[in-house]
PDB file of C-alpha atoms in Angstrom:
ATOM      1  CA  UNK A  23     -11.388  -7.705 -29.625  1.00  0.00           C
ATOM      2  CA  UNK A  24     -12.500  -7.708 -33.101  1.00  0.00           C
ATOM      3  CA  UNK A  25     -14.202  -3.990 -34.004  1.00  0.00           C
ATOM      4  CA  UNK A  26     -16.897  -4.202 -37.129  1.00  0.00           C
ATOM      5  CA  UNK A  27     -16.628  -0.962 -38.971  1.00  0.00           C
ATOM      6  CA  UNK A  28     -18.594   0.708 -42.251  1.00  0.00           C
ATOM      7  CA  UNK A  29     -16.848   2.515 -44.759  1.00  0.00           C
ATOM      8  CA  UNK A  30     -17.214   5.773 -45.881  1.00  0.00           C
ATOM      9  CA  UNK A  31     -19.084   6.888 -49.089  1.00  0.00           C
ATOM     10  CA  UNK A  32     -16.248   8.906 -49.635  1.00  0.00           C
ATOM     11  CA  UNK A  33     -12.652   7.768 -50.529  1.00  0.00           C
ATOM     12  CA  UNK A  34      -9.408   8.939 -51.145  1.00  0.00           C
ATOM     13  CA  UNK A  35      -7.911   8.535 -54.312  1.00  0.00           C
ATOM     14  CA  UNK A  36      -5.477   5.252 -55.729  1.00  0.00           C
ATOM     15  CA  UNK A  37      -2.209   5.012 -54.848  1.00  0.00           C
ATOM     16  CA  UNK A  38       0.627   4.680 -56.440  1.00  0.00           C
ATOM     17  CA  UNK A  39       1.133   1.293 -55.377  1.00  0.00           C
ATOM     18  CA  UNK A  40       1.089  -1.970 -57.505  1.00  0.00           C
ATOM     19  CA  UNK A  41      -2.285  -3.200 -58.405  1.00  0.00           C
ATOM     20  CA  UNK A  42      -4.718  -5.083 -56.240  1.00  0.00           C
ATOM     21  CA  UNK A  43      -3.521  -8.622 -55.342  1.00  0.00           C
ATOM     22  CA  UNK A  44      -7.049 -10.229 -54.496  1.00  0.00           C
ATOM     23  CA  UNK A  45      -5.359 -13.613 -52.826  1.00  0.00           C
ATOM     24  CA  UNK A  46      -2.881 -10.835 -50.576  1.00  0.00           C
ATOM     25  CA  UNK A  47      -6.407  -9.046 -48.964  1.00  0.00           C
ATOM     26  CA  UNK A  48      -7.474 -10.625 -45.534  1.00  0.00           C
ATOM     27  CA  UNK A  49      -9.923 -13.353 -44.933  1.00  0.00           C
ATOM     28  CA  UNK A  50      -9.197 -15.112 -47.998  1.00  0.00           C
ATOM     29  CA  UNK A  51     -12.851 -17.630 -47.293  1.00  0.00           C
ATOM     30  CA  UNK A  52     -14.345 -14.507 -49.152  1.00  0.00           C
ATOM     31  CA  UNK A  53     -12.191 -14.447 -52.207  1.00  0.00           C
ATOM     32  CA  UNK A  54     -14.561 -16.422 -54.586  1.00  0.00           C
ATOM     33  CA  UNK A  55     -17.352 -13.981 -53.542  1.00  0.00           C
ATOM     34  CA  UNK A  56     -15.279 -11.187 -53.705  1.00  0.00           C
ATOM     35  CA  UNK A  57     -14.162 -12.274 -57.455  1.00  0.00           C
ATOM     36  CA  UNK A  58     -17.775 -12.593 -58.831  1.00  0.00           C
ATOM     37  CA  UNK A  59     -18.533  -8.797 -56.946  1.00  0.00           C
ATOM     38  CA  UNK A  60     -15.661  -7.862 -58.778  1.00  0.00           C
ATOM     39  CA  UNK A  61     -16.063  -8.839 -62.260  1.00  0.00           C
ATOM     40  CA  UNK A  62     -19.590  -7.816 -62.098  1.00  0.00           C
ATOM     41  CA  UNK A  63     -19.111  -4.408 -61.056  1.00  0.00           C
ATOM     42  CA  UNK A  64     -16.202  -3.757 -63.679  1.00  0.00           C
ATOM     43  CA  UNK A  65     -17.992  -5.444 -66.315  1.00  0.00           C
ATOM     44  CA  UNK A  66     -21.628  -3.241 -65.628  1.00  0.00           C
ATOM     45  CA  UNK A  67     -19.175  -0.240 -65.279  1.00  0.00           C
ATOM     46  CA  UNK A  68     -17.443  -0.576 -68.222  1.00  0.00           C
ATOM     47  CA  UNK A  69     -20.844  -1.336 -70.539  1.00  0.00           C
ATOM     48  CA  UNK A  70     -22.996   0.772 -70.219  1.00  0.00           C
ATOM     49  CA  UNK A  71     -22.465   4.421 -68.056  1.00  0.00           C
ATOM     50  CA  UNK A  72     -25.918   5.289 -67.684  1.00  0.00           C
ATOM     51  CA  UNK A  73     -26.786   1.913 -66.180  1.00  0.00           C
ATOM     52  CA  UNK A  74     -24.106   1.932 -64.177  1.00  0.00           C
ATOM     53  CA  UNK A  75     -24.987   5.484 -62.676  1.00  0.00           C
ATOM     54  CA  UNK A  76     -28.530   4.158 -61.954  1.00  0.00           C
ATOM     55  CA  UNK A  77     -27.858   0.831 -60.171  1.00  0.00           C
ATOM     56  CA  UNK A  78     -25.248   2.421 -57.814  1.00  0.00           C
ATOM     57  CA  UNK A  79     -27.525   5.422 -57.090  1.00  0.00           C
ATOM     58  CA  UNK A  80     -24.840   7.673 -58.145  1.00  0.00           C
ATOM     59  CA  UNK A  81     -25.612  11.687 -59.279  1.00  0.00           C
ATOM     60  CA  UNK A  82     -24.631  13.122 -62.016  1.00  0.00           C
ATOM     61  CA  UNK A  83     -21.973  14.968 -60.472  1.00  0.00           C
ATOM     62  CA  UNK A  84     -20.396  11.518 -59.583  1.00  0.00           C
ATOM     63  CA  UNK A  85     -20.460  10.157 -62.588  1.00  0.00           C
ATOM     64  CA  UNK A  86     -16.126  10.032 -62.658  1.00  0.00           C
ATOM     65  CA  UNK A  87     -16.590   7.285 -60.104  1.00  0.00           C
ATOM     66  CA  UNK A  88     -17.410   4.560 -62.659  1.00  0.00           C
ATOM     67  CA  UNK A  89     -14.724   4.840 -64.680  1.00  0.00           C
ATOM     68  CA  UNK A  90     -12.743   4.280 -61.198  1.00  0.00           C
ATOM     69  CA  UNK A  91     -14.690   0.782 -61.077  1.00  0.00           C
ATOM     70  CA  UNK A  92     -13.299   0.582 -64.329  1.00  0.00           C
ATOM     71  CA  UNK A  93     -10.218   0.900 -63.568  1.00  0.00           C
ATOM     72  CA  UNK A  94     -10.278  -1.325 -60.068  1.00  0.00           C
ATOM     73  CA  UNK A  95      -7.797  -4.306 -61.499  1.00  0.00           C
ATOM     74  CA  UNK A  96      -5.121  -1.968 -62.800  1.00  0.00           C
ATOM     75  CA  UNK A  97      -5.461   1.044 -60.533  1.00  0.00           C
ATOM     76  CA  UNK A  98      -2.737   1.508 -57.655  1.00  0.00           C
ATOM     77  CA  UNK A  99      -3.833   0.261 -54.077  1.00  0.00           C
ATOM     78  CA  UNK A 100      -3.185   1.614 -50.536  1.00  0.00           C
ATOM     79  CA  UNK A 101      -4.127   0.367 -47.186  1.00  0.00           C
ATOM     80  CA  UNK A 102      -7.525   0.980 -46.471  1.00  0.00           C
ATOM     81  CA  UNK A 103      -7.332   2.394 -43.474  1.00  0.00           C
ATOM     82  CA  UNK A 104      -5.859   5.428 -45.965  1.00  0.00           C
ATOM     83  CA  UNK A 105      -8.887   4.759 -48.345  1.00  0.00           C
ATOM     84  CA  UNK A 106     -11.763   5.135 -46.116  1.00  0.00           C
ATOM     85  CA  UNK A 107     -12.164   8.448 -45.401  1.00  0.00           C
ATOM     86  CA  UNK A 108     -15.210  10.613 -43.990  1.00  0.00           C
ATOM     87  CA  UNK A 109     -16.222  11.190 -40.297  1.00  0.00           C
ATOM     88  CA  UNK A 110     -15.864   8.324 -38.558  1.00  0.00           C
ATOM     89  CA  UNK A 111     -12.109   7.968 -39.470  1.00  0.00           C
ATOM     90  CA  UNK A 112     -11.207  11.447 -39.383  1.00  0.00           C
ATOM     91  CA  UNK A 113     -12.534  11.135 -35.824  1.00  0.00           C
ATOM     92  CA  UNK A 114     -10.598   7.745 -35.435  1.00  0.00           C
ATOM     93  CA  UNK A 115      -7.018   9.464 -36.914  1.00  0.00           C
ATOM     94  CA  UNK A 116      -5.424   6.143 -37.707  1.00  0.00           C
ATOM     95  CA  UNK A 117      -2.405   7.973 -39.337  1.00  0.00           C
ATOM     96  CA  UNK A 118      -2.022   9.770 -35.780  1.00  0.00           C
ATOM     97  CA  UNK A 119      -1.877   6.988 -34.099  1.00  0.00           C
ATOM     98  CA  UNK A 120       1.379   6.008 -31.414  1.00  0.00           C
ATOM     99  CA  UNK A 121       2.918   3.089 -33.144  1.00  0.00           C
ATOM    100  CA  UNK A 122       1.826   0.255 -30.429  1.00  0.00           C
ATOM    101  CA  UNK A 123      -2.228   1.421 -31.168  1.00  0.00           C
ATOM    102  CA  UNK A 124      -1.897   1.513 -34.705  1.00  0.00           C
ATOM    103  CA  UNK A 125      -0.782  -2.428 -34.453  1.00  0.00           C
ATOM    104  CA  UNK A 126      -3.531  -2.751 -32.145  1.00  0.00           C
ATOM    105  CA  UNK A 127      -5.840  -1.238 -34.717  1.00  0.00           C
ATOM    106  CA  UNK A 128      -4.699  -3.603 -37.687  1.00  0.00           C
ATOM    107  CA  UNK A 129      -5.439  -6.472 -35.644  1.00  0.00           C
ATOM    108  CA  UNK A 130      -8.448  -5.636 -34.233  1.00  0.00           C
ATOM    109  CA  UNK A 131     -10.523  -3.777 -36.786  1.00  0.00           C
ATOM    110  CA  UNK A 132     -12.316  -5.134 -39.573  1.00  0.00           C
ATOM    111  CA  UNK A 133     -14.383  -2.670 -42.410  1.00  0.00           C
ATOM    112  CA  UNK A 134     -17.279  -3.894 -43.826  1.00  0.00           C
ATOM    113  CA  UNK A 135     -17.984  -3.200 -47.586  1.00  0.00           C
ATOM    114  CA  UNK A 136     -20.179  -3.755 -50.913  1.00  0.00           C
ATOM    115  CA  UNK A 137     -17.398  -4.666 -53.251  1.00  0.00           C
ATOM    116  CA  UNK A 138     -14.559  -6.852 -50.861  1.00  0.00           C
ATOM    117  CA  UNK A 139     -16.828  -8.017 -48.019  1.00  0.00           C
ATOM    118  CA  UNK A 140     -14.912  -6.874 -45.500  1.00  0.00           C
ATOM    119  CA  UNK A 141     -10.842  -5.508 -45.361  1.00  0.00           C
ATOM    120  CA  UNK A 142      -8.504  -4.860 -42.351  1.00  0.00           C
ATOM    121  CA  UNK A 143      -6.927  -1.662 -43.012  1.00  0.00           C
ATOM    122  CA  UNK A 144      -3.726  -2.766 -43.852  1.00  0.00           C
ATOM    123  CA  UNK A 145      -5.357  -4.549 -46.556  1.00  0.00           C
ATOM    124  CA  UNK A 146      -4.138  -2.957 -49.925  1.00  0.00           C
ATOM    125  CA  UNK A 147      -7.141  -2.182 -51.983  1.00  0.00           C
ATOM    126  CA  UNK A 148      -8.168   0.108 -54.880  1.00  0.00           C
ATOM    127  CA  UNK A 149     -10.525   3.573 -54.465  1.00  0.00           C
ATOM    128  CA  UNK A 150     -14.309   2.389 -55.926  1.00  0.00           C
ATOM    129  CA  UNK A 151     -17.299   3.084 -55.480  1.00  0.00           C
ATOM    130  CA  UNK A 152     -20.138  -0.133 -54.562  1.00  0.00           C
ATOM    131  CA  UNK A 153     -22.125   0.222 -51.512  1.00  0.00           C
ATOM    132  CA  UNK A 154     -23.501  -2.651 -49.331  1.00  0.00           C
ATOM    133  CA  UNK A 155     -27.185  -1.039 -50.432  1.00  0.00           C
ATOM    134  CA  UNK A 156     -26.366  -1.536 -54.258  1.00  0.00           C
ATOM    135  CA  UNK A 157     -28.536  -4.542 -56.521  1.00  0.00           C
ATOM    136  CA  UNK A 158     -26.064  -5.856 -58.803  1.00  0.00           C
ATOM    137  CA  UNK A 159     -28.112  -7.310 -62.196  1.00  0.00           C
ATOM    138  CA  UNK A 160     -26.643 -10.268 -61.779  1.00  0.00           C
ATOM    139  CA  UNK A 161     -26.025 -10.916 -58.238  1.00  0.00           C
ATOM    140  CA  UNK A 162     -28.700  -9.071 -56.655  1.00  0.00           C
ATOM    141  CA  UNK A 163     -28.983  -6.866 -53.639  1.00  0.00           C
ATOM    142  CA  UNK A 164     -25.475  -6.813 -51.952  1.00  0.00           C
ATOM    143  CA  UNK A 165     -26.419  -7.068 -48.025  1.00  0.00           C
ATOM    144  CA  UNK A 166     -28.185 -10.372 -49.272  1.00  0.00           C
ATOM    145  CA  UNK A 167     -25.082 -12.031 -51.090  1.00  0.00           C
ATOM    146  CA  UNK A 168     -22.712 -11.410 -48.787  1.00  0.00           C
ATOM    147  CA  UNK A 169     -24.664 -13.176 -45.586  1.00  0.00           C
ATOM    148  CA  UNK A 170     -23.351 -17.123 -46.694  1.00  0.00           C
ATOM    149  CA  UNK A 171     -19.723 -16.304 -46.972  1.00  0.00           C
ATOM    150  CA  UNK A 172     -19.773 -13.846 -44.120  1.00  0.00           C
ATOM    151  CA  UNK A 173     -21.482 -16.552 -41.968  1.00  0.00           C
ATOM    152  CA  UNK A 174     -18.422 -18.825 -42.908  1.00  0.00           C
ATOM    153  CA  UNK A 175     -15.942 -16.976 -42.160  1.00  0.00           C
ATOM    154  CA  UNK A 176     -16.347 -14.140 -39.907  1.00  0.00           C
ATOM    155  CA  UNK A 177     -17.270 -16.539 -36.862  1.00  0.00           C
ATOM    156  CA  UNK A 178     -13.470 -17.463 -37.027  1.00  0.00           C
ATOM    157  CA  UNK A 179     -12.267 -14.064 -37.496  1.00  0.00           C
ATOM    158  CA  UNK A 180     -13.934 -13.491 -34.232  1.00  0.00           C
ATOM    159  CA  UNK A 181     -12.539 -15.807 -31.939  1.00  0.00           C
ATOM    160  CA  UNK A 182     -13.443 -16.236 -28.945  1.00  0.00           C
ATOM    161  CA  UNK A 183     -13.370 -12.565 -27.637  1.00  0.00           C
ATOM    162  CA  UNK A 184     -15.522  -9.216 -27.450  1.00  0.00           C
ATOM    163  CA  UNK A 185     -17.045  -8.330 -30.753  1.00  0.00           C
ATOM    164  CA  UNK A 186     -17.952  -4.281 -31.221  1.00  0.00           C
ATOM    165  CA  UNK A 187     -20.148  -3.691 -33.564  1.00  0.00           C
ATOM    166  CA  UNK A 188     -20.213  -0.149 -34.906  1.00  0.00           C
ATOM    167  CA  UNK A 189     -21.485  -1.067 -38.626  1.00  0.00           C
ATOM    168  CA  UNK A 190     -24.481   1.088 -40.139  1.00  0.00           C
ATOM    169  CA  UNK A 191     -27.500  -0.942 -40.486  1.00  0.00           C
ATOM    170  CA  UNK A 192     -26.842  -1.429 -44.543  1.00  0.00           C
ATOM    171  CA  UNK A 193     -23.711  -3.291 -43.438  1.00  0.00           C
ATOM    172  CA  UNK A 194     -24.666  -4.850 -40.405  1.00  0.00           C
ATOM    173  CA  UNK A 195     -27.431  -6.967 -43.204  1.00  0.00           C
ATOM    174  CA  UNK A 196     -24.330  -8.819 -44.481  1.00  0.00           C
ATOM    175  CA  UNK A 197     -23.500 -10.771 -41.560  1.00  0.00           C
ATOM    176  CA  UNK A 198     -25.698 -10.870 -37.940  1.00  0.00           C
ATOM    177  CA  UNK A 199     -23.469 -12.742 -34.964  1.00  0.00           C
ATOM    178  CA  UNK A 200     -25.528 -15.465 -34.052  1.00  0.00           C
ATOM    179  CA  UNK A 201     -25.367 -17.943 -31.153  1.00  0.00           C
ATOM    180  CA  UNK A 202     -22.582 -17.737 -28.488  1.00  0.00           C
ATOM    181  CA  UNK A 203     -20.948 -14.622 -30.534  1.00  0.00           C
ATOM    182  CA  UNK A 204     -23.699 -12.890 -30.551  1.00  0.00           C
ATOM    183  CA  UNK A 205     -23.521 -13.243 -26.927  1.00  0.00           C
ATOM    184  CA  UNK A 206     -19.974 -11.763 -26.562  1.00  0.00           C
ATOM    185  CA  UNK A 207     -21.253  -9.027 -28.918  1.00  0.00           C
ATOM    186  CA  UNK A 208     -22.347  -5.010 -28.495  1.00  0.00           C
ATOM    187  CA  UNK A 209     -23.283  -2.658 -30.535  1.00  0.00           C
ATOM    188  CA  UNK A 210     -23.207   1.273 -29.863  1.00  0.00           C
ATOM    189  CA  UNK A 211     -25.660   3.855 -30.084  1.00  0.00           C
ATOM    190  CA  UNK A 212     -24.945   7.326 -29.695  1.00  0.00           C
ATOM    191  CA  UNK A 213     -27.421   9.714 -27.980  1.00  0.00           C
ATOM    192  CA  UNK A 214     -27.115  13.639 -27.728  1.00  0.00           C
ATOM    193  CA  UNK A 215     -28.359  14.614 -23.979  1.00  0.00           C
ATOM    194  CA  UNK A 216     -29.921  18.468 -23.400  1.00  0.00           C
ATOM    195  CA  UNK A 217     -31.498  19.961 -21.070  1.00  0.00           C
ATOM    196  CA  UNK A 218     -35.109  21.600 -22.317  1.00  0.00           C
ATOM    197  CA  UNK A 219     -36.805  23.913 -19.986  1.00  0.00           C
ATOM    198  CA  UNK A 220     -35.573  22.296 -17.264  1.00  0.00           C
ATOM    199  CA  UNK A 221     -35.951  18.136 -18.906  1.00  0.00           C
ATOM    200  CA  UNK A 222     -33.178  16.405 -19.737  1.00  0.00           C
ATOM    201  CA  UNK A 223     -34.202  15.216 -23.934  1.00  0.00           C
ATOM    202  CA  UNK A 224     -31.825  12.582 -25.698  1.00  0.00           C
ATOM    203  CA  UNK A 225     -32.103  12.584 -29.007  1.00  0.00           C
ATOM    204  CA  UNK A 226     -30.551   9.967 -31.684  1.00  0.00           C
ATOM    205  CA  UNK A 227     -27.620  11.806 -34.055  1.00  0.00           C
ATOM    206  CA  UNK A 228     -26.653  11.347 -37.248  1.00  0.00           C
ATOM    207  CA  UNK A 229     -23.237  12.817 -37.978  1.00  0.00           C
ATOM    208  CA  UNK A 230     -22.048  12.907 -34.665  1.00  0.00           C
ATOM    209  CA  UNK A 231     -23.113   9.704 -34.234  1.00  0.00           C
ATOM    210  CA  UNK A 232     -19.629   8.937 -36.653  1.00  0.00           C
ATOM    211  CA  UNK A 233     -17.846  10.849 -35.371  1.00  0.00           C
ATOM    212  CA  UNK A 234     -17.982   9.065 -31.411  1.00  0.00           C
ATOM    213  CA  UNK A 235     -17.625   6.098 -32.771  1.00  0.00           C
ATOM    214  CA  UNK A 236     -14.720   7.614 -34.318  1.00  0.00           C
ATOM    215  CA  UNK A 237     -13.791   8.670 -31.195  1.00  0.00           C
ATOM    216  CA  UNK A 238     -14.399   5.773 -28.967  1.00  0.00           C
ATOM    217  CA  UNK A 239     -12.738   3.255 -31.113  1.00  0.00           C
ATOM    218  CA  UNK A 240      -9.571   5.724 -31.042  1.00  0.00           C
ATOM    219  CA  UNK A 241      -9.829   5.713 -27.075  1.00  0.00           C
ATOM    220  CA  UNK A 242      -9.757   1.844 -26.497  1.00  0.00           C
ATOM    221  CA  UNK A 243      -6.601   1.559 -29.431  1.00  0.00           C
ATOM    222  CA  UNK A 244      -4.535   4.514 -27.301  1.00  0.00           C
ATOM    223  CA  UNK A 245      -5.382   2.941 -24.015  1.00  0.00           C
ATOM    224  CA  UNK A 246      -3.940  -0.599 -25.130  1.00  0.00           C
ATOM    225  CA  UNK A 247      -7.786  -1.197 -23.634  1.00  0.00           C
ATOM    226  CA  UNK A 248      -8.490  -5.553 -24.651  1.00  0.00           C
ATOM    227  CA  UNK A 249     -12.021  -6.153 -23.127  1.00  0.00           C
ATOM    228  CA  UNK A 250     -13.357  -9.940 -23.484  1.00  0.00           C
ATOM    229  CA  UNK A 251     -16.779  -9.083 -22.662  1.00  0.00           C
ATOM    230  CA  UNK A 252     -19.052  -6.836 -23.165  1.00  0.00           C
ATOM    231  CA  UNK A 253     -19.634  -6.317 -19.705  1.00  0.00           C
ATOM    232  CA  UNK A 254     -15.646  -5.417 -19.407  1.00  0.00           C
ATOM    233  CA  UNK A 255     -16.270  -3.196 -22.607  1.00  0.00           C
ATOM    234  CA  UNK A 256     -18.709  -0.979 -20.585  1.00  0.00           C
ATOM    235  CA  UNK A 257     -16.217  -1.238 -17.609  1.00  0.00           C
ATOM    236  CA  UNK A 258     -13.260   0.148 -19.939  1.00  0.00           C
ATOM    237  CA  UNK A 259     -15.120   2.401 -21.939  1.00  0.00           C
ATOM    238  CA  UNK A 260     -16.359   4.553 -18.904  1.00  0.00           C
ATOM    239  CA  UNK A 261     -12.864   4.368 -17.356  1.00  0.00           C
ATOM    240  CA  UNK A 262     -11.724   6.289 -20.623  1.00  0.00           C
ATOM    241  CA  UNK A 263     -14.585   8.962 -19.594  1.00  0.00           C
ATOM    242  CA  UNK A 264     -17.466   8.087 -21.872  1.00  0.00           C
ATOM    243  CA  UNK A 265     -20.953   8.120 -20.281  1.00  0.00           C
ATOM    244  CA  UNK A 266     -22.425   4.458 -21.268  1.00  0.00           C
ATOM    245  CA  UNK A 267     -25.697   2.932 -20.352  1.00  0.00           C
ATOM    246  CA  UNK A 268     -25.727  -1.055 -21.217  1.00  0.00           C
ATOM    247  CA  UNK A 269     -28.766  -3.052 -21.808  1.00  0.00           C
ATOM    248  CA  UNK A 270     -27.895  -6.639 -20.933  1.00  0.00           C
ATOM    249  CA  UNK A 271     -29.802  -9.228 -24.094  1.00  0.00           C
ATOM    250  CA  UNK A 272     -33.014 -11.018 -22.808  1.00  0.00           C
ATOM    251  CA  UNK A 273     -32.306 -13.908 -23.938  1.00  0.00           C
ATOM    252  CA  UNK A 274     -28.831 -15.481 -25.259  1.00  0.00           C
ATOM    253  CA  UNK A 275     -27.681 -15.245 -28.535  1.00  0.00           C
ATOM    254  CA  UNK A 276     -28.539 -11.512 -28.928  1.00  0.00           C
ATOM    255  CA  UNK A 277     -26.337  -8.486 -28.317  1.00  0.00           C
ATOM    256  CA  UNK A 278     -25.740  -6.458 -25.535  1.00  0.00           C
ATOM    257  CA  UNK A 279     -27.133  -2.737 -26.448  1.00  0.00           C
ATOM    258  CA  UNK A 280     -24.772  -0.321 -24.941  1.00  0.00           C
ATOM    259  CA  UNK A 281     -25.775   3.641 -24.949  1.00  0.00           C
ATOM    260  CA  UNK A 282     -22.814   6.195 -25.626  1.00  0.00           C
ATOM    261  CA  UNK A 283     -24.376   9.544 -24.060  1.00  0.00           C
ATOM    262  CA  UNK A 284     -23.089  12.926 -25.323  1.00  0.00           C
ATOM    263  CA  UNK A 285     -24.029  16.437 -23.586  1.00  0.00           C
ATOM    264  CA  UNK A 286     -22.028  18.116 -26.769  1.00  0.00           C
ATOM    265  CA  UNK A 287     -21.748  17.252 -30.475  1.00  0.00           C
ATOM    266  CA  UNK A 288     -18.553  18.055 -32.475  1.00  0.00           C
TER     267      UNK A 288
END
């Protein structure tokens, strides 16, 4: 099972670790693309602030966070399962994790993201700040350069098993499954269920919509769960309690469309 993931916004800070080692990160098809993100970013960064602040949509308030993309060749690293921060993996607790689902969860879950593409969180990687929804001068819109190399590599990186797509829609631009992994593929969407005067309303959330995913990811890891399909994913996933509603793809090469519903948000 390979599990597509955003990142946060939100990061925790460096380590104290050596500096990046690009060729050590995962996926290494995506190191020339990562590269040119990288010098680009540093380079813009390190010109001209104001620039900078504008074409990565950043406040004032966050203005600290380009001189961290500065700083992204000699600043420590950590795994990036301790970078990414924010609901989803507060909700997901990798750090809390038994030791036989946190080796499931290095294996199995892959973070999408502006600057490297996409990481497994034991990939050792610098705090920054570059968003899959940024326009670099040079390179353009982000979700539109990453699609070739994705398209090369990620098709390998998901075998020939279930693929669970939990990616934002900025992220899920940089690569689409197509073909017979698209078939094998599902993506989640969380609905909030109440009862008004007496009608059951559902109701798309935002926040909480993290923080299930968060939760549901967390589940399958603990449970040792390894569907192959997504039929077997809905199977698993309701075993584990959660209230899921699939919608099947009419026609192959498109995703299944599975429905987590929630009665309470937290």
């Amino acid at each position: 099972m390979l599990v597509l993931l955003p990142p946060s916004e939100g990061k925790a800070a460096s380590g104290r670790g050596a500096p990046l080692k690009p060729e050590s990160l995962s996926l290494p098809g995506l190191a020339g693309a990562r590269a040119a993100v990288l010098d680009e970013l540093v380079e813009l960064c390190a010109a001209d602030e104001d620039k900078a602040r504008e074409v990565l949509g950043l406040s004032e308030g966050l203005r600290g966070e380009i001189a961290k993309n500065v700083e992204l060749r000699t600043a420590g690293t950590r795994p990036a399962g301790e970078i990414y921060t924010g609901v989803l993996y507060d909700a997901l607790g990798l750090a809390t994790l038994e030791p036989d689902a946190r080796r499931r969860a290095r294996q199995s879950l892959l973070v999408f993201s502006g600057l490297w593409g996409a990481v497994r969180i034991g990939d050792r990687i610098p705090s920054y700040r570059c968003s899959m929804g940024v326009k670099l001068p040079g390179l353009g819109a982000l979700g539109a350069y990453w699609r070739e190399p994705m398209a090369s590599v990620l098709p390998e990186a998901a075998g020939d098993g279930l693929v669970l797509d939990l990616r934002s829609s900025a992220y899920s631009a940089a690569w689409k499954p197509k073909g017979e992994v698209a078939g094998r593929t599902a993506t989640v969407r969380v609905l909030h269920s109440q009862l008004v005067d007496g009608v059951e309303k559902r109701s798309v959330v935002s926040h909480f919509n993290k923080a299930t995913k968060g939760r549901i990811v967390r589940s399958l890891l603990e449970a040792g769960a390894a569907p192959k399909s997504p039929e077997a994913l809905v199977e698993a996933l309701r075993e584990l309690g959660h209230v899921v509603e699939a919608q099947a793809p009419l026609k192959a090469g498109k995703p299944w469309a599975l429905d987590v519903v929630v009665s309470e948000i937290h």
